[in-house]
Amino acid sequence: MRILFCIDSLTGGGAEKLLLRYINILQNRRGYDLTLFVINGYGALMDCLPKNIQVFIGSELSDIDALKFDNLTFDIEIGFLEGRAIKFIAIRNTSAIKVGWIHTDMLNNNWCFDYYKEGTQELMYNIMDYIVCVSGYCAQQFHVAFPNIKQSKILICNNVLDFHELDKIKKHEPNQLDLENGTIRICFVGRLTQEKHPDIAIAAINYLINHGFNAKLDILGEGYMYGELNRLIQCHNLTSNVQLLGYQPKPYQIIADHDILISISDIEGAPLNIAEAYYLGIPILSSHSGGSDDFASRFGGLTYTDISYLELAKNIKNLFANHGRQYYMLKSQINYENLRAQFGTDALLTLFDGWLTKIQSDQID
């Protein structure tokens, strides 16, 4: 089966990281021939692509490469992100099975609306033979946002975790907190953009330190707010308490070395970094953001309402109050077997093997 994946870029976001993982999974199975079209050829993950996959960079496409790409035919074409990638696949005049991959709450976070002319977004999604959502929550929100798309087209495929790497690091017997003399180690993983609010994380740490609470914060990610965040750290003299670690392709050991992971997003679909932290035994403190609430209800976790540094600081303090009673309760709620069942490769491989069987059957007919 000849598969074309299309994505906007290969920055270090969850969708991009997930696509790289899927490419590695599928290329190791017989019967799959993979091609990747990256609309804008930039991002931290470009260097992580396997060498034996055919890659076309839209923003750098020469006449020769454009002709070569146009002469290729595919059995299935996948727009792996809600905006330009799905639009790119939708307008291609081919007979391939067309798939759109949805990673967010499209009812409350239609971030790609401006990529479509008025009234065409739902039309483009309707051209897709299938819409794959990364969680039941995302599928429900997508159906409400686009009620004219047949529900039979909407499929669910949970994100796949890299259990091979996670199991090397997972702490089965983590160290106890030293709340009297130690420092609470806090981790933030995500794009350094306004909707993720990394600046609020820094402000909360500054507040905690000024009120006698020992805390350190490591921020993992890249984005346009990097310079602003660095200035905040310098302005508040937090260089010994806050570090900007940049994008980390495999952040698992860094996450495991912390006490909690915080998420301050406006909207999340099925946040990959939260699922990874859960499996590493790290409790989660997150804002109400749809996908984070869904995860908290299924796997344990603490969510808070107001996206502000004061609210975040208060919840961090409460989490470790009374000798960490709430903290240890959250750790005890994590169901590792359930995480393995929910985020393994079975659903992904069943999906693609089903499409492969359908294509082979159609060819015989």
XYZ file of C-alpha atoms in Angstrom:
365
model
C 0.000 0.000 0.000
C 1.468 3.325 -1.105
C 0.779 5.940 1.556
C 1.258 9.691 1.324
C 1.457 11.631 4.594
C 1.186 15.415 4.500
C 1.902 17.805 7.379
C 2.499 21.563 7.646
C 6.003 21.327 9.134
C 8.089 19.156 11.430
C 8.404 21.341 14.509
C 8.452 19.686 17.910
C 4.698 19.637 18.548
C 2.676 16.599 19.591
C 1.173 15.929 16.136
C 4.567 16.181 14.448
C 6.168 13.892 17.029
C 3.320 11.433 16.580
C 3.663 11.388 12.792
C 7.356 10.548 13.091
C 6.461 7.686 15.426
C 3.819 6.350 13.006
C 6.204 6.510 10.080
C 8.730 4.422 12.030
C 6.061 1.898 13.030
C 4.603 1.480 9.539
C 7.877 1.392 7.617
C 8.876 -1.715 9.596
C 5.800 -3.629 8.403
C 5.595 -5.460 5.114
C 3.186 -4.066 2.555
C 3.676 -0.342 3.223
C 5.506 2.154 1.010
C 5.625 5.601 2.656
C 6.084 9.099 1.218
C 6.051 12.340 3.222
C 5.129 15.795 1.913
C 6.111 18.616 4.292
C 4.498 21.907 3.258
C 7.167 24.021 4.965
C 10.526 22.289 5.358
C 11.613 23.426 8.763
C 11.512 22.156 12.322
C 13.459 20.184 14.879
C 12.163 16.810 13.661
C 13.421 17.095 10.080
C 16.724 15.492 11.113
C 14.897 12.628 12.841
C 13.219 11.243 9.712
C 14.298 7.727 8.688
C 16.722 7.751 5.774
C 14.763 5.329 3.585
C 11.542 7.360 3.366
C 10.871 9.561 0.335
C 10.434 13.194 1.426
C 9.252 16.223 -0.546
C 9.539 19.750 0.890
C 6.813 21.972 -0.552
C 8.538 25.284 0.171
C 11.745 24.067 -1.511
C 10.286 21.979 -4.347
C 12.325 22.245 -7.548
C 10.689 21.795 -10.956
C 12.250 18.340 -11.201
C 10.987 17.285 -7.744
C 7.538 18.755 -8.478
C 7.309 16.689 -11.666
C 8.522 13.592 -9.833
C 5.927 14.093 -7.087
C 3.108 14.727 -9.570
C 3.891 11.440 -11.315
C 3.549 9.429 -8.118
C 0.295 7.632 -7.339
C -0.905 6.606 -3.903
C -3.481 4.230 -2.499
C -4.118 6.384 0.532
C -3.399 10.075 1.208
C -3.401 11.430 4.760
C -3.566 15.050 5.859
C -2.081 14.695 9.340
C -3.115 18.125 10.645
C -6.372 20.047 10.619
C -5.390 23.025 8.441
C -3.268 23.208 5.312
C -2.370 19.506 5.356
C -5.978 18.328 5.069
C -6.710 21.053 2.517
C -3.702 19.912 0.444
C -5.009 16.334 0.375
C -8.623 17.369 -0.273
C -7.861 19.378 -3.417
C -5.637 16.705 -4.991
C -7.486 15.207 -7.948
C -6.719 11.550 -7.236
C -8.630 8.329 -6.659
C -6.797 7.539 -3.403
C -8.567 6.965 -0.114
C -8.357 10.352 1.620
C -7.935 10.645 5.373
C -7.882 13.696 7.654
C -6.270 13.380 11.115
C -7.733 15.568 13.878
C -5.647 16.266 16.996
C -7.636 18.932 18.836
C -11.052 20.072 20.044
C -12.385 21.556 16.794
C -15.454 22.972 18.498
C -13.477 25.241 20.837
C -10.168 25.428 18.974
C -10.774 25.813 15.247
C -7.287 27.290 14.920
C -7.103 26.663 11.169
C -10.334 28.459 10.175
C -8.425 31.183 8.291
C -6.765 28.603 6.030
C -10.108 28.030 4.328
C -12.302 30.335 2.277
C -15.677 31.061 3.843
C -17.819 27.936 3.936
C -15.158 25.598 2.521
C -13.714 24.050 5.675
C -16.554 21.597 6.186
C -16.578 20.928 2.431
C -12.886 19.979 2.517
C -13.446 17.720 5.526
C -16.401 16.134 3.732
C -14.164 15.217 0.796
C -12.222 12.983 3.182
C -13.266 9.328 3.109
C -12.375 9.111 6.790
C -11.762 11.544 9.626
C -9.511 10.029 12.316
C -9.698 11.649 15.765
C -7.085 11.050 18.457
C -9.640 10.487 21.234
C -13.327 9.939 21.856
C -13.475 13.460 23.229
C -12.046 14.924 19.987
C -14.469 12.840 17.904
C -17.437 14.085 19.934
C -16.355 17.727 19.590
C -15.676 17.323 15.865
C -19.178 15.948 15.281
C -20.735 18.920 17.078
C -18.544 21.391 15.153
C -19.306 19.801 11.767
C -22.726 18.125 12.082
C -23.170 17.632 8.314
C -20.279 15.172 8.097
C -21.533 11.609 8.369
C -20.706 10.138 11.761
C -19.797 6.848 10.049
C -16.773 8.642 8.552
C -15.404 9.599 11.967
C -12.980 7.047 13.439
C -11.019 7.055 16.703
C -7.363 6.108 17.011
C -5.678 6.919 20.306
C -2.147 8.294 20.174
C 0.585 5.666 20.394
C 3.175 5.935 23.156
C 6.754 4.766 22.694
C 6.618 2.060 25.360
C 9.959 0.635 24.204
C 11.690 3.838 25.318
C 9.393 4.565 28.273
C 9.947 1.134 29.826
C 13.712 1.763 29.932
C 13.114 4.713 32.240
C 9.880 4.054 34.107
C 10.403 4.214 37.853
C 8.610 1.346 39.521
C 9.712 2.460 42.988
C 10.176 6.244 42.831
C 11.974 8.117 45.592
C 9.919 9.731 48.310
C 9.630 13.510 48.382
C 11.828 15.430 50.747
C 9.406 18.243 51.497
C 11.374 19.608 54.440
C 14.779 20.079 52.814
C 14.326 19.322 49.128
C 13.170 21.274 46.095
C 9.993 20.449 44.180
C 10.961 19.746 40.575
C 8.365 20.896 38.051
C 8.332 20.123 34.328
C 6.593 21.907 31.433
C 6.576 20.292 27.972
C 5.070 21.993 24.939
C 5.389 24.585 22.218
C 6.504 27.970 23.511
C 3.413 29.776 22.239
C 0.778 31.933 23.881
C -1.951 29.277 23.901
C 0.349 27.044 26.005
C 1.158 29.869 28.508
C 4.764 29.000 29.486
C 5.083 32.576 30.808
C 2.476 31.781 33.466
C 4.596 28.835 34.614
C 7.568 31.177 35.141
C 5.420 33.745 36.973
C 4.060 31.014 39.270
C 7.566 29.814 40.142
C 8.627 33.389 40.871
C 5.648 33.809 43.200
C 6.339 30.514 45.001
C 10.000 31.328 45.552
C 9.140 34.795 46.864
C 6.812 33.131 49.360
C 9.353 30.662 50.703
C 8.518 27.619 48.572
C 11.472 25.697 47.126
C 10.770 24.957 43.456
C 12.611 24.500 40.177
C 11.080 24.551 36.713
C 12.402 22.991 33.499
C 10.709 24.086 30.262
C 11.016 21.743 27.271
C 10.009 23.035 23.858
C 10.638 25.542 21.116
C 8.571 28.455 19.805
C 8.353 32.170 19.211
C 8.100 32.991 22.935
C 11.630 31.737 23.705
C 13.173 35.223 23.799
C 10.361 36.625 25.942
C 10.657 33.749 28.407
C 14.413 34.186 28.658
C 13.917 37.881 29.465
C 11.393 36.979 32.191
C 13.895 34.582 33.766
C 16.610 37.237 33.761
C 14.263 39.981 34.999
C 13.167 37.963 38.043
C 16.661 36.548 38.773
C 15.440 33.008 38.234
C 18.437 31.601 36.374
C 19.111 29.084 39.140
C 15.443 28.042 39.339
C 14.159 28.039 35.741
C 15.802 26.449 32.700
C 14.814 26.583 29.033
C 15.936 23.200 27.715
C 14.680 23.600 24.144
C 13.099 20.823 22.125
C 13.951 17.309 23.314
C 13.179 14.482 20.835
C 13.026 11.927 23.644
C 12.234 13.834 26.847
C 11.319 10.771 28.910
C 14.304 10.741 31.286
C 13.960 14.469 31.895
C 10.238 14.099 32.676
C 10.927 11.136 34.971
C 13.428 13.188 36.975
C 10.682 15.631 38.019
C 7.984 15.454 40.660
C 5.083 16.833 38.599
C 4.275 17.893 35.055
C 2.177 21.010 34.545
C 0.002 21.921 31.569
C -1.486 25.418 31.164
C -3.028 25.096 27.694
C -6.181 26.832 26.554
C -7.254 23.754 24.580
C -5.863 20.219 24.253
C -7.102 17.247 22.257
C -5.220 14.228 23.587
C -1.928 15.653 24.918
C 0.931 13.266 24.234
C 3.257 14.664 26.907
C 0.614 14.137 29.607
C 0.107 10.493 28.631
C 3.892 9.951 28.659
C 4.236 11.551 32.095
C 1.407 9.413 33.487
C 3.156 6.253 32.355
C 6.402 7.438 33.949
C 4.525 7.781 37.251
C 4.551 11.579 37.253
C 1.346 13.266 38.548
C -0.264 15.922 36.356
C -1.495 19.391 37.264
C -3.356 20.903 34.311
C -5.759 23.657 33.374
C -9.249 22.761 32.161
C -8.554 22.227 28.476
C -10.839 19.486 27.224
C -8.326 16.740 26.530
C -6.588 17.226 29.882
C -9.920 16.901 31.689
C -10.654 13.746 29.710
C -7.290 12.268 30.726
C -7.742 13.293 34.385
C -11.117 11.532 34.560
C -9.690 8.342 33.039
C -6.204 8.133 34.547
C -6.162 10.431 37.563
C -4.874 13.974 37.664
C -5.694 17.386 39.068
C -7.246 20.176 36.999
C -7.821 23.793 37.933
C -10.088 26.481 36.491
C -8.433 29.879 36.258
C -5.432 30.184 33.901
C -3.354 32.539 36.047
C -0.029 32.336 37.835
C -1.726 32.775 41.236
C -4.094 29.870 40.613
C -1.263 27.672 39.372
C 0.958 28.566 42.350
C -1.866 27.898 44.806
C -2.544 24.464 43.314
C 1.133 23.525 43.369
C 1.313 24.445 47.066
C -1.881 22.510 47.847
C -0.593 19.456 45.987
C 2.383 19.169 48.339
C 0.662 20.288 51.546
C 0.101 17.872 54.451
C 3.295 15.930 53.657
C 2.271 15.546 50.001
C -0.970 13.726 50.777
C -2.710 14.800 47.549
C 0.461 14.206 45.529
C 0.793 10.593 46.660
C -2.925 10.013 46.139
C -2.567 11.068 42.494
C 0.427 8.766 42.033
C -1.520 5.843 43.447
C -4.372 6.392 40.965
C -2.241 5.858 37.855
C -3.305 2.650 36.074
C -0.314 1.537 34.015
C -2.026 -1.448 32.399
C -4.893 0.770 31.274
C -2.402 3.210 29.750
C -0.724 0.368 27.867
C -4.080 -0.836 26.556
C -5.232 2.653 25.547
C -2.011 3.890 23.910
C -0.526 0.784 22.312
C -0.126 0.158 18.570
C -3.131 -2.182 18.177
C -5.683 0.466 17.131
C -3.252 2.110 14.684
C -2.235 -1.155 13.003
C -5.837 -2.385 12.857
C -6.782 0.856 11.102
C -4.058 0.651 8.449
C -4.306 -3.116 7.967
C -8.044 -2.685 7.412
C -7.405 -0.108 4.697
C -4.773 -2.367 3.147
C -7.235 -5.287 3.055
C -9.902 -3.055 1.487
C -7.547 -1.843 -1.231
C -6.348 -5.362 -2.030
C -9.957 -6.567 -2.194
C -10.920 -3.731 -4.555
C -7.950 -4.532 -6.791
C -9.001 -8.191 -7.057
C -12.575 -7.188 -7.906
